[in-house]
Short mmCIF file of C-alpha atoms in Angstrom, two decimals:
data_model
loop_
_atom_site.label_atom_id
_atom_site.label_comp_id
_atom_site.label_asym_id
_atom_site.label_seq_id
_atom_site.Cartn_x
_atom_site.Cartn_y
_atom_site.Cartn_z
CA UNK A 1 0.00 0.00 0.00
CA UNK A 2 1.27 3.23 -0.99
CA UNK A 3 -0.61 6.48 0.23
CA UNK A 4 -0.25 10.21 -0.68
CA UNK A 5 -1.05 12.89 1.83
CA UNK A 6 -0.43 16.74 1.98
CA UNK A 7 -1.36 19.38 3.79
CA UNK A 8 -1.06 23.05 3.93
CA UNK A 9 1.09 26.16 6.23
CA UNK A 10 -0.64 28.47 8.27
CA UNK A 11 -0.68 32.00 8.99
CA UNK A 12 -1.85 33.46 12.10
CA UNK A 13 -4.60 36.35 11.97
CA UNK A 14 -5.68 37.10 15.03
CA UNK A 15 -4.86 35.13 18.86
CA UNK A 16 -1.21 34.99 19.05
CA UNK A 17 -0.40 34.60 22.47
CA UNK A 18 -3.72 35.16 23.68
CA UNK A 19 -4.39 31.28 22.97
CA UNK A 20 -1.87 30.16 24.72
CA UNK A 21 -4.19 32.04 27.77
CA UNK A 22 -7.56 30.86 26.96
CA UNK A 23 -8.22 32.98 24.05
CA UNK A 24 -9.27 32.72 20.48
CA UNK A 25 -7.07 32.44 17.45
CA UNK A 26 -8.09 32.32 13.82
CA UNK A 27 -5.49 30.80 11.48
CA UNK A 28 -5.33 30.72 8.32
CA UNK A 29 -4.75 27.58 6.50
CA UNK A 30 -2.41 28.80 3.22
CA UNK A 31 1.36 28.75 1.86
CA UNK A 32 2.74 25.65 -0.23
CA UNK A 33 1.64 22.55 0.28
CA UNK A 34 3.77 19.65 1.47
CA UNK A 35 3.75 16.03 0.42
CA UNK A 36 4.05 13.01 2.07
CA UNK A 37 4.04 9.62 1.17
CA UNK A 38 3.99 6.41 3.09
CA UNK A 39 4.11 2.65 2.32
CA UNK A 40 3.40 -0.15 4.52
CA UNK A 41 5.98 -3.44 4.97
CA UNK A 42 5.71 -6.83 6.07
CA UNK A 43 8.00 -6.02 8.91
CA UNK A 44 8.59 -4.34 11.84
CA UNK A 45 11.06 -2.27 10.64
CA UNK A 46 10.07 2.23 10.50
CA UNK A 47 11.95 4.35 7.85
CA UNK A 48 11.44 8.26 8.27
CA UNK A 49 12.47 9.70 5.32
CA UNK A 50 13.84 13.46 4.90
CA UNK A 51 15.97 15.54 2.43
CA UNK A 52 18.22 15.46 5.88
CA UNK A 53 18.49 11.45 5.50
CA UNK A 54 17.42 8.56 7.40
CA UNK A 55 16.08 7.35 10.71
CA UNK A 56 15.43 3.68 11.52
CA UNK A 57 13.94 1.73 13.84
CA UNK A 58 11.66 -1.23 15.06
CA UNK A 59 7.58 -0.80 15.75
CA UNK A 60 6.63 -1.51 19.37
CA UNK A 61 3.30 -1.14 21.09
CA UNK A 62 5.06 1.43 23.13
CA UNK A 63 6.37 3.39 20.10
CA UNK A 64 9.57 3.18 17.87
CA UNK A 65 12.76 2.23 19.42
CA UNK A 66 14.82 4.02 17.16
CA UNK A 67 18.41 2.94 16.37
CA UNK A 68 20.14 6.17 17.03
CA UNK A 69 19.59 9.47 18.85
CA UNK A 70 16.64 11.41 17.09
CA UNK A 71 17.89 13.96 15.46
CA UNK A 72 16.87 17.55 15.58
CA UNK A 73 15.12 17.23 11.59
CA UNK A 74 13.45 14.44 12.74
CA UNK A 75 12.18 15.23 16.34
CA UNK A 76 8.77 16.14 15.56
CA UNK A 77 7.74 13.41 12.84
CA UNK A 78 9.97 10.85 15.09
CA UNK A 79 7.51 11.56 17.88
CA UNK A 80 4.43 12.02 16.32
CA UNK A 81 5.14 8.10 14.78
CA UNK A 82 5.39 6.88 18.44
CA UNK A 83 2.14 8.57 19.91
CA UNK A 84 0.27 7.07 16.99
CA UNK A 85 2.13 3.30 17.72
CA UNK A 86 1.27 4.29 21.24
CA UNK A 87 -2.44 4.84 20.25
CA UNK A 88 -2.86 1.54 18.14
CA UNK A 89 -1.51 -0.37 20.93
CA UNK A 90 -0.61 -3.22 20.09
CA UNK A 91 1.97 -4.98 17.59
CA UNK A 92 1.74 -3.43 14.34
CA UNK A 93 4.12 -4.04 10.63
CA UNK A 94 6.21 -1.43 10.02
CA UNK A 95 5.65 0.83 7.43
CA UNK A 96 8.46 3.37 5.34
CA UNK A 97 7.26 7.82 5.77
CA UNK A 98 8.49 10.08 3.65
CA UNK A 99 8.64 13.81 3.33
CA UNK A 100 9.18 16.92 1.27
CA UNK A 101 10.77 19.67 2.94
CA UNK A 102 9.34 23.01 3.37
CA UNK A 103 10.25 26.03 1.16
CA UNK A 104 12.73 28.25 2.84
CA UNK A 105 14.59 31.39 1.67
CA UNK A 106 17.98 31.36 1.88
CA UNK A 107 17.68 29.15 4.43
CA UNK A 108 15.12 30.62 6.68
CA UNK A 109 11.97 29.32 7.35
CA UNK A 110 9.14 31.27 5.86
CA UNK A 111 7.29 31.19 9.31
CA UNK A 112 4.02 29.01 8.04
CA UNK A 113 4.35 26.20 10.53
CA UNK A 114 7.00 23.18 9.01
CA UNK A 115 6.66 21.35 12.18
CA UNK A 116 3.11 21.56 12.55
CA UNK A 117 2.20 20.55 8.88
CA UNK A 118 4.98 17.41 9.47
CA UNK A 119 2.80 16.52 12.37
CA UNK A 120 -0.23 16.40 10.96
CA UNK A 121 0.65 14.31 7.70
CA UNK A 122 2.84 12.05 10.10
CA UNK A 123 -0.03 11.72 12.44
CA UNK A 124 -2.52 10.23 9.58
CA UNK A 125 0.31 8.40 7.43
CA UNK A 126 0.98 6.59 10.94
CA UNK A 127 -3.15 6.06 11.22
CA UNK A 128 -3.18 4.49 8.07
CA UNK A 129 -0.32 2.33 7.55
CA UNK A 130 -1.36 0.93 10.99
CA UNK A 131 -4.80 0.47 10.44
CA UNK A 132 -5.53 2.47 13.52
CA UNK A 133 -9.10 3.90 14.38
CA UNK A 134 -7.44 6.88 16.96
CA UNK A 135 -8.00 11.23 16.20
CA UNK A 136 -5.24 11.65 14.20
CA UNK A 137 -5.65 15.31 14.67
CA UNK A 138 -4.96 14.72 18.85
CA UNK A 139 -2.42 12.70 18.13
CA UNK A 140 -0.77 15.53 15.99
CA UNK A 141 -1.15 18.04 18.90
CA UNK A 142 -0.27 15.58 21.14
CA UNK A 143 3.14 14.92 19.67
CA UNK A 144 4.02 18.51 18.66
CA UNK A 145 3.67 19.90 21.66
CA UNK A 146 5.41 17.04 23.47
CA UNK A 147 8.36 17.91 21.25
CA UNK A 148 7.96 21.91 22.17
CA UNK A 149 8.68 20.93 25.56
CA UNK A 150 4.64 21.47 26.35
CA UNK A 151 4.85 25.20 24.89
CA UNK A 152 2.31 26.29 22.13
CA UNK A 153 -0.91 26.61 21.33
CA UNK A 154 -1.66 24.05 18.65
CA UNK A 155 -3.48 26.35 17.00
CA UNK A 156 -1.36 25.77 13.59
CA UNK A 157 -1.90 22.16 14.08
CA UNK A 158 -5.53 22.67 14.02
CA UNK A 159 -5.59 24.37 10.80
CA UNK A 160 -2.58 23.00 9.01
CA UNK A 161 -5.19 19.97 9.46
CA UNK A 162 -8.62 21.30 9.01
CA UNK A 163 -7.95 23.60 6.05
CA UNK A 164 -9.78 27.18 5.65
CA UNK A 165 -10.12 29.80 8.25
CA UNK A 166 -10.13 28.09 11.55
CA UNK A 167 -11.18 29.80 14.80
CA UNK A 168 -9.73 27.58 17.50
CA UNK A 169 -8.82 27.89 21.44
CA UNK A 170 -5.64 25.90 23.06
CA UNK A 171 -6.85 22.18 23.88
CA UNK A 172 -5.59 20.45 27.14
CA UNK A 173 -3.82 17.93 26.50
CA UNK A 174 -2.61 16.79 30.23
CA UNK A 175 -5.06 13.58 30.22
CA UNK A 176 -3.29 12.05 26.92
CA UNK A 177 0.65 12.95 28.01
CA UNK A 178 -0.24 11.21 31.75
CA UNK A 179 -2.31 8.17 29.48
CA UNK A 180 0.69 8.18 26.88
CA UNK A 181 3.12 7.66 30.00
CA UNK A 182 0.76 4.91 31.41
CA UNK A 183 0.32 3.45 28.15
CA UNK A 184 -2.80 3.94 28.42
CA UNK A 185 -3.44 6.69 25.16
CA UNK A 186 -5.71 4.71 22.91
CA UNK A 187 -8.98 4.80 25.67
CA UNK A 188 -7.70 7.95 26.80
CA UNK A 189 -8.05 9.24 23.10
CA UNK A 190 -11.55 7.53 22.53
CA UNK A 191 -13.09 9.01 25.55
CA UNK A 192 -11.71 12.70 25.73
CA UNK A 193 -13.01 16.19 24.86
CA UNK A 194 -13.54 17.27 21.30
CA UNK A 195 -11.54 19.91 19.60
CA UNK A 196 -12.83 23.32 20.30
CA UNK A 197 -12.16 24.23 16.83
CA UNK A 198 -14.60 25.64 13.55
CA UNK A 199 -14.46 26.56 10.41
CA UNK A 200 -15.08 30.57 9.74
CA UNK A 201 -16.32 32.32 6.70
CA UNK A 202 -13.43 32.42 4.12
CA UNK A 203 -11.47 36.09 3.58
CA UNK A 204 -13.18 38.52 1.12
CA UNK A 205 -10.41 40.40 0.66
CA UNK A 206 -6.85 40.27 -1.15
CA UNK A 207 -4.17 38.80 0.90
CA UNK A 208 -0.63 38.96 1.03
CA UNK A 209 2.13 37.35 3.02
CA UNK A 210 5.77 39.12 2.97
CA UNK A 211 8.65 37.50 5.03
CA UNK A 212 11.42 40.16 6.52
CA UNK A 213 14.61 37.05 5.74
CA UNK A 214 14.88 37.11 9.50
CA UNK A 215 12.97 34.08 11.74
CA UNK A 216 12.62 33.92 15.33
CA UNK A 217 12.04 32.05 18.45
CA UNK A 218 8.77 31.57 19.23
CA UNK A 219 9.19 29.64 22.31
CA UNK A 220 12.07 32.65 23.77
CA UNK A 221 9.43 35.25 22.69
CA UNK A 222 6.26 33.51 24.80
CA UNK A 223 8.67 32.75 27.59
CA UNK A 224 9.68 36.44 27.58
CA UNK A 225 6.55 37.45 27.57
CA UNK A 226 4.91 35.42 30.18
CA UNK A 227 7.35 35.98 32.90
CA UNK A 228 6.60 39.65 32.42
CA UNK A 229 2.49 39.08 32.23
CA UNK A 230 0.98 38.41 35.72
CA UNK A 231 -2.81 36.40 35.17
CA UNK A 232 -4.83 39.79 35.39
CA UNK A 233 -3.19 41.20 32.87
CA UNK A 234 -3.33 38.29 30.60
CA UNK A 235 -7.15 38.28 31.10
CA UNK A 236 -7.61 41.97 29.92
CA UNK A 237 -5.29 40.88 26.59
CA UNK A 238 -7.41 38.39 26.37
CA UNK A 239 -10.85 39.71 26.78
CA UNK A 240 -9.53 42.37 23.74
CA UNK A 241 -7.83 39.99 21.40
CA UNK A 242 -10.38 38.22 21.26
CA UNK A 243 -13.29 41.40 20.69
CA UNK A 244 -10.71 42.34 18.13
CA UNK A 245 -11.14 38.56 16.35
CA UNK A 246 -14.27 38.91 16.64
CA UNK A 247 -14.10 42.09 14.47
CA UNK A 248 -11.58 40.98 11.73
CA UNK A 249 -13.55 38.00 11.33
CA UNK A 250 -16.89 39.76 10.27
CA UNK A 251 -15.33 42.76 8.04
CA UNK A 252 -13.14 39.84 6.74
CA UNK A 253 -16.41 37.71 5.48
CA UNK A 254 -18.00 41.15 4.40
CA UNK A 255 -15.04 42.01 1.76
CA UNK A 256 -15.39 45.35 4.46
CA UNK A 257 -11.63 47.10 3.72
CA UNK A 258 -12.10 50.13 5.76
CA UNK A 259 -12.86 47.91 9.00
CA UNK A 260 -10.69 45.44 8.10
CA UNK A 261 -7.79 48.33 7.88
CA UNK A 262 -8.74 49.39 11.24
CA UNK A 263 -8.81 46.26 12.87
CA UNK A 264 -5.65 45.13 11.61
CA UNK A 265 -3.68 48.71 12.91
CA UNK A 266 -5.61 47.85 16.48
CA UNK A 267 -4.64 44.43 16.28
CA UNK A 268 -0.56 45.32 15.69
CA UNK A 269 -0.87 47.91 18.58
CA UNK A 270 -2.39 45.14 20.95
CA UNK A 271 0.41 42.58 20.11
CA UNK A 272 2.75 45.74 20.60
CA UNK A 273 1.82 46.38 23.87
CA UNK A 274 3.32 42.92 25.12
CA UNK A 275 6.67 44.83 24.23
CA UNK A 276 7.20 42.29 21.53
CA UNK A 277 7.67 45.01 18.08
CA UNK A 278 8.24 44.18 15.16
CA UNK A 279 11.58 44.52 13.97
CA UNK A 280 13.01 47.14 11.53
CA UNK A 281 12.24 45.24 8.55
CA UNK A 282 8.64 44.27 9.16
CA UNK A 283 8.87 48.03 10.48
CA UNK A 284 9.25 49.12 7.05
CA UNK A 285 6.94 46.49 5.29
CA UNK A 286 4.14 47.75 7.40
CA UNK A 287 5.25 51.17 6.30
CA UNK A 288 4.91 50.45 2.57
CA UNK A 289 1.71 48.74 3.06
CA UNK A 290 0.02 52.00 4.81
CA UNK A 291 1.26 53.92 1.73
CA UNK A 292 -0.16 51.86 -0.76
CA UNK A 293 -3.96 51.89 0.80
CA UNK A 294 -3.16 48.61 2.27
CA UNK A 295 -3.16 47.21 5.86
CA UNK A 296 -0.36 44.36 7.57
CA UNK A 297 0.49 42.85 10.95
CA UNK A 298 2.94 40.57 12.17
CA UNK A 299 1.62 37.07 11.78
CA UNK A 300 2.61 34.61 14.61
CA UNK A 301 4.56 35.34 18.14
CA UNK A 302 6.74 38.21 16.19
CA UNK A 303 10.02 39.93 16.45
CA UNK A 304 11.10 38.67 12.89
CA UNK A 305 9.38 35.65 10.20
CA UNK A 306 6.53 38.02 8.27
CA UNK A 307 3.64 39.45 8.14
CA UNK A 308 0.48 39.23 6.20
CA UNK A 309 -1.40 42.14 4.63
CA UNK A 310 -4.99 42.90 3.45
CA UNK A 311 -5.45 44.99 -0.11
CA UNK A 312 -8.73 46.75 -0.89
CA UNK A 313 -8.69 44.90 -4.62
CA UNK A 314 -6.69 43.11 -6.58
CA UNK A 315 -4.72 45.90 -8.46
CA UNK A 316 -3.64 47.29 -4.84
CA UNK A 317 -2.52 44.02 -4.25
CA UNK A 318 0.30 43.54 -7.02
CA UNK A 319 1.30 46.77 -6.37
CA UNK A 320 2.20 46.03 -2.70
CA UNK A 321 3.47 42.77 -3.80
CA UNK A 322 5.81 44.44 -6.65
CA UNK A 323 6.98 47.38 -4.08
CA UNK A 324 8.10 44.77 -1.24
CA UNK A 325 9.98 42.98 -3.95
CA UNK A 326 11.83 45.96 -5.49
CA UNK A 327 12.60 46.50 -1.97
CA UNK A 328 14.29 43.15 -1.56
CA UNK A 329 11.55 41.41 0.83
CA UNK A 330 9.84 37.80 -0.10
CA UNK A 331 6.33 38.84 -0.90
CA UNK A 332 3.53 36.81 -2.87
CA UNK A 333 -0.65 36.68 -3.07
CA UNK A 334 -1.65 34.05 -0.44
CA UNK A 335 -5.20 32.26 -0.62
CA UNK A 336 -7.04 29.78 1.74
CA UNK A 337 -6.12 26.13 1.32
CA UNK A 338 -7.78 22.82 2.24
CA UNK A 339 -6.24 20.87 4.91
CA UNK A 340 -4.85 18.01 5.50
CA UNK A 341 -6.35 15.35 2.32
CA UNK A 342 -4.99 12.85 0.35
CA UNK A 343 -3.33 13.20 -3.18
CA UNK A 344 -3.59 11.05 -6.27
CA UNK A 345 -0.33 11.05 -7.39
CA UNK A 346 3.28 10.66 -5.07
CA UNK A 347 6.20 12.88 -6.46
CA UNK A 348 8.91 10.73 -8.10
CA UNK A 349 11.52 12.37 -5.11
CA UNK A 350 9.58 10.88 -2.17
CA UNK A 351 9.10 7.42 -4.80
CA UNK A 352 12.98 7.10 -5.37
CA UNK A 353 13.15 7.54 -1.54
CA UNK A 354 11.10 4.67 -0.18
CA UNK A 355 11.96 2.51 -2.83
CA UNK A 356 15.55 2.33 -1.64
CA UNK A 357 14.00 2.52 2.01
#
């Protein structure tokens, strides 16, 4: 059995950190798509394929016990395989995952969520070669936040795998780490909460993404940010991100520029008030986009990676988009994207790879 999957980046447009406190994000589901492609064998024996290499190992009912140290390009998928070995509990054939990288410039990540989109296709290509019944989606936020060290919202899981606009809140996972420890994940899946997650009315508007060359630590950033945050003030960001959300969300639907303008400026001045600023470049994107009619805010926990942008039409667009290129920046016309489904057709790169797996 051989079986194609891909799924989408993400771009955050509203919720950054206030998700991580109970809030509301809404993420769009956009950027390249990346492939996947995994084949089942009449072994025990897992392959994880990358453009970095190989990492082998042998299916247990407790997960993979790898041959080697994981490496760094491989923690996520790595983990994400053993949470869904740990779901199906019990023994399972091996089967051989591989993956496309994500686009990068110059060597940068373009900030729309590598790891999370690697999750979510290793989550399901594990379901499937398996034969397991578990969420694959859980399983997905399970494992990348167990390899953030518990930090993050999963908010870029969620839509890397549901596709669209997605309004979503944080989701505890503490019941599936303890039941993963116990090995105990596969009930624990079956009987806990559902996803607070939905599917919002798509963008009526132009959008654009530019990315300043620079990328930066998310998890530095949040743990900057909480040590200086005490609960009541994380409330009140809260209670106005997420009025704010509300806001975008509705002018966004209604093709409604003028609001959308506005909400976007109020929604770069909330983030800024955390004391995490954009840096000079995005500084100077947002600059160009005021000029040109448009609107922009950082996208994501900030202080480098990109923005995204709203145009009134699509002339005001390519302008913007041809003015942050003469000016040296990575800028391009983004549009919603489906999530996570499967593809027809496997590219001959990730072919040649598991045929020498």
């Amino acid at each position: 059995m051989l079986r194609t999957l891909s799924a989408p980046g993400k771009l955050f447009l509203s919720g950054e950190y206030a998700v991580l406190w109970g809030g509301v994000a809404r993420v769009l589901a956009t950027g390249g798509r990346v492939t996947g492609a995994v084949r089942r064998r009449d072994d025990r024996r897992i392959d994880l394929l990358l453009a970095d290499g190989r990492l082998s190992g042998v299916s247990t009912p407790a997960g993979v016990h790898w041959e080697e140290a994981v490496p760094e390009a491989f923690r996520v998928i790595a983990r994400t395989v053993d949470e869904g070995l740990r779901a199906a509990g019990a023994e399972r054939n091996g089967f051989s995952l591989a993956i496309e990288a994500s686009r990068t410039v110059g060597g940068h990540k373009l900030g729309f969520g590598g790891s999370a989109r690697a999750a979510v296709i290793a989550a399901e290509a594990t379901r499937s070669a398996v034969e397991g019944n578990f969420d694959a989606l859980k399983v997905a936020l399970l494992s990348h936040a167990g390899a953030q060290g518990g930090r993050g919202s999963g908010a870029d899981v969620t839509a890397c795998f549901t596709g669209g606009l997605v309004r979503t809140r944080r989701y505890d996972l503490g019941a599936l780490v303890s039941a993963s420890n116990a090995g105990r994940l596969g009930p624990a899946l079956t009987a806990s909460a559902p996803i607070d997650c939905a599917r919002a009315d798509l963008p009526r508007l132009p959008l654009v993404y530019g990315f300043t060359g620079t990328s930066a630590s998310t998890s530095h950033l949040i743990r900057e940010v909480e040590a200086r945050f005490g609960e009541d003030e994380r409330r009140a960001f809260v209670e106005r991100s997420d009025a704010l959300g509300d806001g975008l969300e509705r002018a966004l639907a209604r093709g409604a520029f003028p609001e959308t303008k506005e909400t976007f400026a109020a929604l770069q001045a909330h983030l800024s008030s955390l004391g995490v600023l954009p840096n000079p470049a995005l500084q100077r994107m947002l600059a160009v986009a005021d000029l040109l009619g448009c609107a922009g805010k950082q996208s994501g926990a900030g202080g480098g990676d990109g923005a995204v942008f709203v145009a009134p039409d699509d002339q005001a667009a390519t302008l913007l988009v041809d003015a942050m290129t003469e000016r040296g920046v990575v800028a391009f016309r983004i549009h919603p994207e489906p999530g996570l489904r499967g593809e027809g057709a496997c590219p001959d790169e990730l072919k040649a790879w598991l045929d020498v797996a």
